[in-house]
Short mmCIF file of C-alpha atoms in Angstrom, two decimals:
data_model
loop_
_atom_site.label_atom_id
_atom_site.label_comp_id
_atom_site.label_asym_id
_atom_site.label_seq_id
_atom_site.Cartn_x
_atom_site.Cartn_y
_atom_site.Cartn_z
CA UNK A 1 149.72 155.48 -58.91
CA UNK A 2 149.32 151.59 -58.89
CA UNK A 3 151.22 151.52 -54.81
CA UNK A 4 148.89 154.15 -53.75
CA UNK A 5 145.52 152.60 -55.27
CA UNK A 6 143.82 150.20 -52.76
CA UNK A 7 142.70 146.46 -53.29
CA UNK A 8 139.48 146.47 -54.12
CA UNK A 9 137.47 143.27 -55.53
CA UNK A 10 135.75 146.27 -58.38
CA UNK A 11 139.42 147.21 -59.80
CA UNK A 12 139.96 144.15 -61.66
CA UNK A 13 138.26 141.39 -64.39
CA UNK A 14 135.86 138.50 -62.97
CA UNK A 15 136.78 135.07 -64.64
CA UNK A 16 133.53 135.27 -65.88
CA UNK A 17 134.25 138.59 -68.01
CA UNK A 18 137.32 137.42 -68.95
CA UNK A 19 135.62 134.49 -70.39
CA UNK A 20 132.64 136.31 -72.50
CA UNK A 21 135.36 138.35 -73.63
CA UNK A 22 137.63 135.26 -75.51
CA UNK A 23 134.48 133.74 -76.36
CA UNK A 24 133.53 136.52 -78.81
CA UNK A 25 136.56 137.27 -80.10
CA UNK A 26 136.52 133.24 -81.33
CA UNK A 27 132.86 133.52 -82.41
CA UNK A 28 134.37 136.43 -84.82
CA UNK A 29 137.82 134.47 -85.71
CA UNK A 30 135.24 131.64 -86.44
CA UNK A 31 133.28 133.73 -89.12
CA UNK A 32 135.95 135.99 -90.14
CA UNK A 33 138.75 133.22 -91.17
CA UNK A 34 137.22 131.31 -93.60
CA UNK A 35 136.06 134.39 -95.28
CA UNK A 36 139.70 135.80 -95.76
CA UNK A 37 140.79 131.88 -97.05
CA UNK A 38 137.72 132.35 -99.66
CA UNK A 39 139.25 135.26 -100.77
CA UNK A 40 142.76 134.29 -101.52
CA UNK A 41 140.99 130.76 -103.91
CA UNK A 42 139.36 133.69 -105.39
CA UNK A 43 142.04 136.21 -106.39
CA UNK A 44 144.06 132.35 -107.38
CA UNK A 45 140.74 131.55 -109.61
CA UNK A 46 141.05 134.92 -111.32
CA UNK A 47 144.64 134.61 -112.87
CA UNK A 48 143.28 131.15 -114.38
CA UNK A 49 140.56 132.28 -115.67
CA UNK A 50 142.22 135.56 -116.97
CA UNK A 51 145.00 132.91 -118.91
CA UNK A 52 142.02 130.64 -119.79
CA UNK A 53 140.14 133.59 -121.23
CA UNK A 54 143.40 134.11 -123.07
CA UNK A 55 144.16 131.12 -124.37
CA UNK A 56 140.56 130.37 -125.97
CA UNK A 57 140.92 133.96 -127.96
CA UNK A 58 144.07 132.86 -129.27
CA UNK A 59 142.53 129.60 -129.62
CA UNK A 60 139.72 131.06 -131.93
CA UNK A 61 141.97 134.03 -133.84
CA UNK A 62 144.35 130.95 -134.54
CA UNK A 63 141.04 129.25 -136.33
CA UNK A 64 140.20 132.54 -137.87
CA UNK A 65 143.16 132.72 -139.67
CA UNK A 66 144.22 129.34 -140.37
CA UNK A 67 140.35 127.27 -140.48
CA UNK A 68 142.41 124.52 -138.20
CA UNK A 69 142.45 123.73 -134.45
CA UNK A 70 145.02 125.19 -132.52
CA UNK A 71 145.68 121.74 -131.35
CA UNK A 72 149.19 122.74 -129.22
CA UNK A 73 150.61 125.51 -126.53
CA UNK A 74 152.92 126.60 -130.29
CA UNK A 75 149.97 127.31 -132.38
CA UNK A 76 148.42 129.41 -129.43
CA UNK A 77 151.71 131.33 -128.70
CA UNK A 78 151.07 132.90 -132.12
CA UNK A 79 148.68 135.12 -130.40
CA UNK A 80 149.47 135.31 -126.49
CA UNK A 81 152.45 134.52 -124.81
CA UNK A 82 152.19 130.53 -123.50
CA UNK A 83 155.03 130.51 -120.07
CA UNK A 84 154.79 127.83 -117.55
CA UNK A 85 156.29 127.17 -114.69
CA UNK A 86 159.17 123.96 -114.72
CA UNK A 87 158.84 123.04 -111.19
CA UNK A 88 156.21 121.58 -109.36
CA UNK A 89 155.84 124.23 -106.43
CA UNK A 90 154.14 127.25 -106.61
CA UNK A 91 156.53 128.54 -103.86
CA UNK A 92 159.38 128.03 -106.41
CA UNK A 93 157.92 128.92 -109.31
CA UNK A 94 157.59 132.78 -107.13
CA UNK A 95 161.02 132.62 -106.03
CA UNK A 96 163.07 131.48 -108.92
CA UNK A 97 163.93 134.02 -111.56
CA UNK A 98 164.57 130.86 -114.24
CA UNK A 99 161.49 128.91 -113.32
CA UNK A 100 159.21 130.61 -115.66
CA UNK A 101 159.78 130.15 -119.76
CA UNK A 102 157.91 130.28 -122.96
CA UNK A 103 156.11 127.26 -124.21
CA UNK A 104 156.58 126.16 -127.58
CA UNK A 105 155.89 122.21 -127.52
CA UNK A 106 153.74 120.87 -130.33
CA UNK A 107 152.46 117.89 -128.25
CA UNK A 108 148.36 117.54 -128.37
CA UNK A 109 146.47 117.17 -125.06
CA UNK A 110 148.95 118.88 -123.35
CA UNK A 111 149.24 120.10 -119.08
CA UNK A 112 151.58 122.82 -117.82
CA UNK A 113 151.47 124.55 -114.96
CA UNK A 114 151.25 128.47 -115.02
CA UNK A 115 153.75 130.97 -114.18
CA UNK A 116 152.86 131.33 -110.58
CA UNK A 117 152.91 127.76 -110.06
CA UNK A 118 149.53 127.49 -108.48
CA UNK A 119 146.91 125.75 -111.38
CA UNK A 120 147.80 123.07 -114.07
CA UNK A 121 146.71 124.14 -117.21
CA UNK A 122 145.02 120.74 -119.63
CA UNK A 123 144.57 122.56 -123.79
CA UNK A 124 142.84 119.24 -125.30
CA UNK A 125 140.25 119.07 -128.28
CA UNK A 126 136.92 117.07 -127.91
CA UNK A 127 136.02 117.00 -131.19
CA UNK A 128 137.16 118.00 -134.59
CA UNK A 129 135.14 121.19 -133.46
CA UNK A 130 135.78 122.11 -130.24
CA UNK A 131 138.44 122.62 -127.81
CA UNK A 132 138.82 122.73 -124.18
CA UNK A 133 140.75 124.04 -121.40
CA UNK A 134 141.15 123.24 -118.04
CA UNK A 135 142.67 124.76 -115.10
CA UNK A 136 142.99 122.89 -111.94
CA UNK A 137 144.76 124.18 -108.69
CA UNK A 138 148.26 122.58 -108.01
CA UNK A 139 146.19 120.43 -105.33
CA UNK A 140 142.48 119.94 -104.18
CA UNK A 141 142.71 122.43 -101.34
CA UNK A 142 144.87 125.04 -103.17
CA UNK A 143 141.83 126.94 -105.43
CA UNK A 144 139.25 126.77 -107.36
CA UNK A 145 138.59 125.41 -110.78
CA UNK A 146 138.34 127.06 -114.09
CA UNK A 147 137.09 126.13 -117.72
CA UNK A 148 136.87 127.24 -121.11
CA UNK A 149 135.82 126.17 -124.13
CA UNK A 150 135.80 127.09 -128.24
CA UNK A 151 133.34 125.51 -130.70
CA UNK A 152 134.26 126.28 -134.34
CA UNK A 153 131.00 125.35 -135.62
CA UNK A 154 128.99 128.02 -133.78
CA UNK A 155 132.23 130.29 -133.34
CA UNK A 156 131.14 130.03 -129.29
CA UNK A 157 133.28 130.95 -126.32
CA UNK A 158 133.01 130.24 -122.80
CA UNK A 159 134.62 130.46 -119.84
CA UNK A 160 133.15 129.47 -116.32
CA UNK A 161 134.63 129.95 -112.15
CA UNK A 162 134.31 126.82 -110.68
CA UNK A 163 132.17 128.17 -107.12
CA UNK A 164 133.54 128.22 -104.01
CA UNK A 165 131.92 125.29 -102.73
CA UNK A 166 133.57 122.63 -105.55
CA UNK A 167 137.14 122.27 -105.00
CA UNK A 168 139.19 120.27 -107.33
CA UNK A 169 139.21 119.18 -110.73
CA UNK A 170 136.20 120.80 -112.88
CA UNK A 171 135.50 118.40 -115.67
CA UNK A 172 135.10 119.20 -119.51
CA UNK A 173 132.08 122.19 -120.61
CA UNK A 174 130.26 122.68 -123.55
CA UNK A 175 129.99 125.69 -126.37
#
């Protein structure tokens, strides 16, 4: 077919087609990228705010029981399993079947990084009423914020998704 077709100027792409044609496809890689990156920090943000929404429960059924802060990772294991990740990569926290353990330090104001590897969790108290928790990504460009909170006075929760457009650490919050 192609030996007996002639050579004709119509049978093939200008430059300039060929052109308009890669420049659209980059206009949509452009707008379509960033949108897929946005939702990976997403699905990231919502297994820290899952284990932060965790974590204050057991935070406040540990005060329901006992009228006391649960002021280390061992008072809140009494109510959900506290595992963390020993190693400081997220990519070897996934691939190592002995990375991830239970944790059952007593230290106060304590950080440990979660079973995937990918947020640092901080469980500190404020006050003699409140406690916080903070979850920060393994790095500044790696997800997004989350923080809870527990205030025994008013017996308030909270949790709040740090938005898309603040990276990085999210500071303390308030019952």
């Amino acid at each position: 077919y192609l030996a007996t077709r002639k050579n004709n100027s119509n049978s093939a792409f200008t430059l300039v087609e060929l052109i308009v044609v890669v420049v659209i496809i980059g206009i949509l890689s452009s707008i379509a990228i960033p949108s897929f990156q946005n939702a990976s920090e997403k699905a990231k943000q919502k297994e820290a705010s899952s284990l932060i929404a965790s974590y204050v429960k057991a935070a406040q059924a540990y005060y329901t029981e006992y009228s006391l802060l649960a002021r280390s990772p061992r008072d809140l294991s009494e109510y959900v399993s506290v595992t963390y990740c020993r190693h400081n990569n997220p990519k070897t926290c996934k691939e190592d079947s002995n990375a991830v353990r239970p944790l059952t330090t007593t230290r106060t104001n304590y950080i440990w990084r979660t079973p995937s590897g990918n947020y640092r969790i901080l469980h500190s108290t404020r006050s003699s009423e409140m406690i916080n928790f903070l979850a920060y990504p393994h790095n500044a460009r790696s997800g997004l914020a989350v923080t809870g909170c527990y205030n025994t006075r008013t017996g308030a929760t909270r949790v709040m998704e740090r938005p898309g457009n603040q990276p990085g650490n999210p500071g303390y919050v308030s019952c």
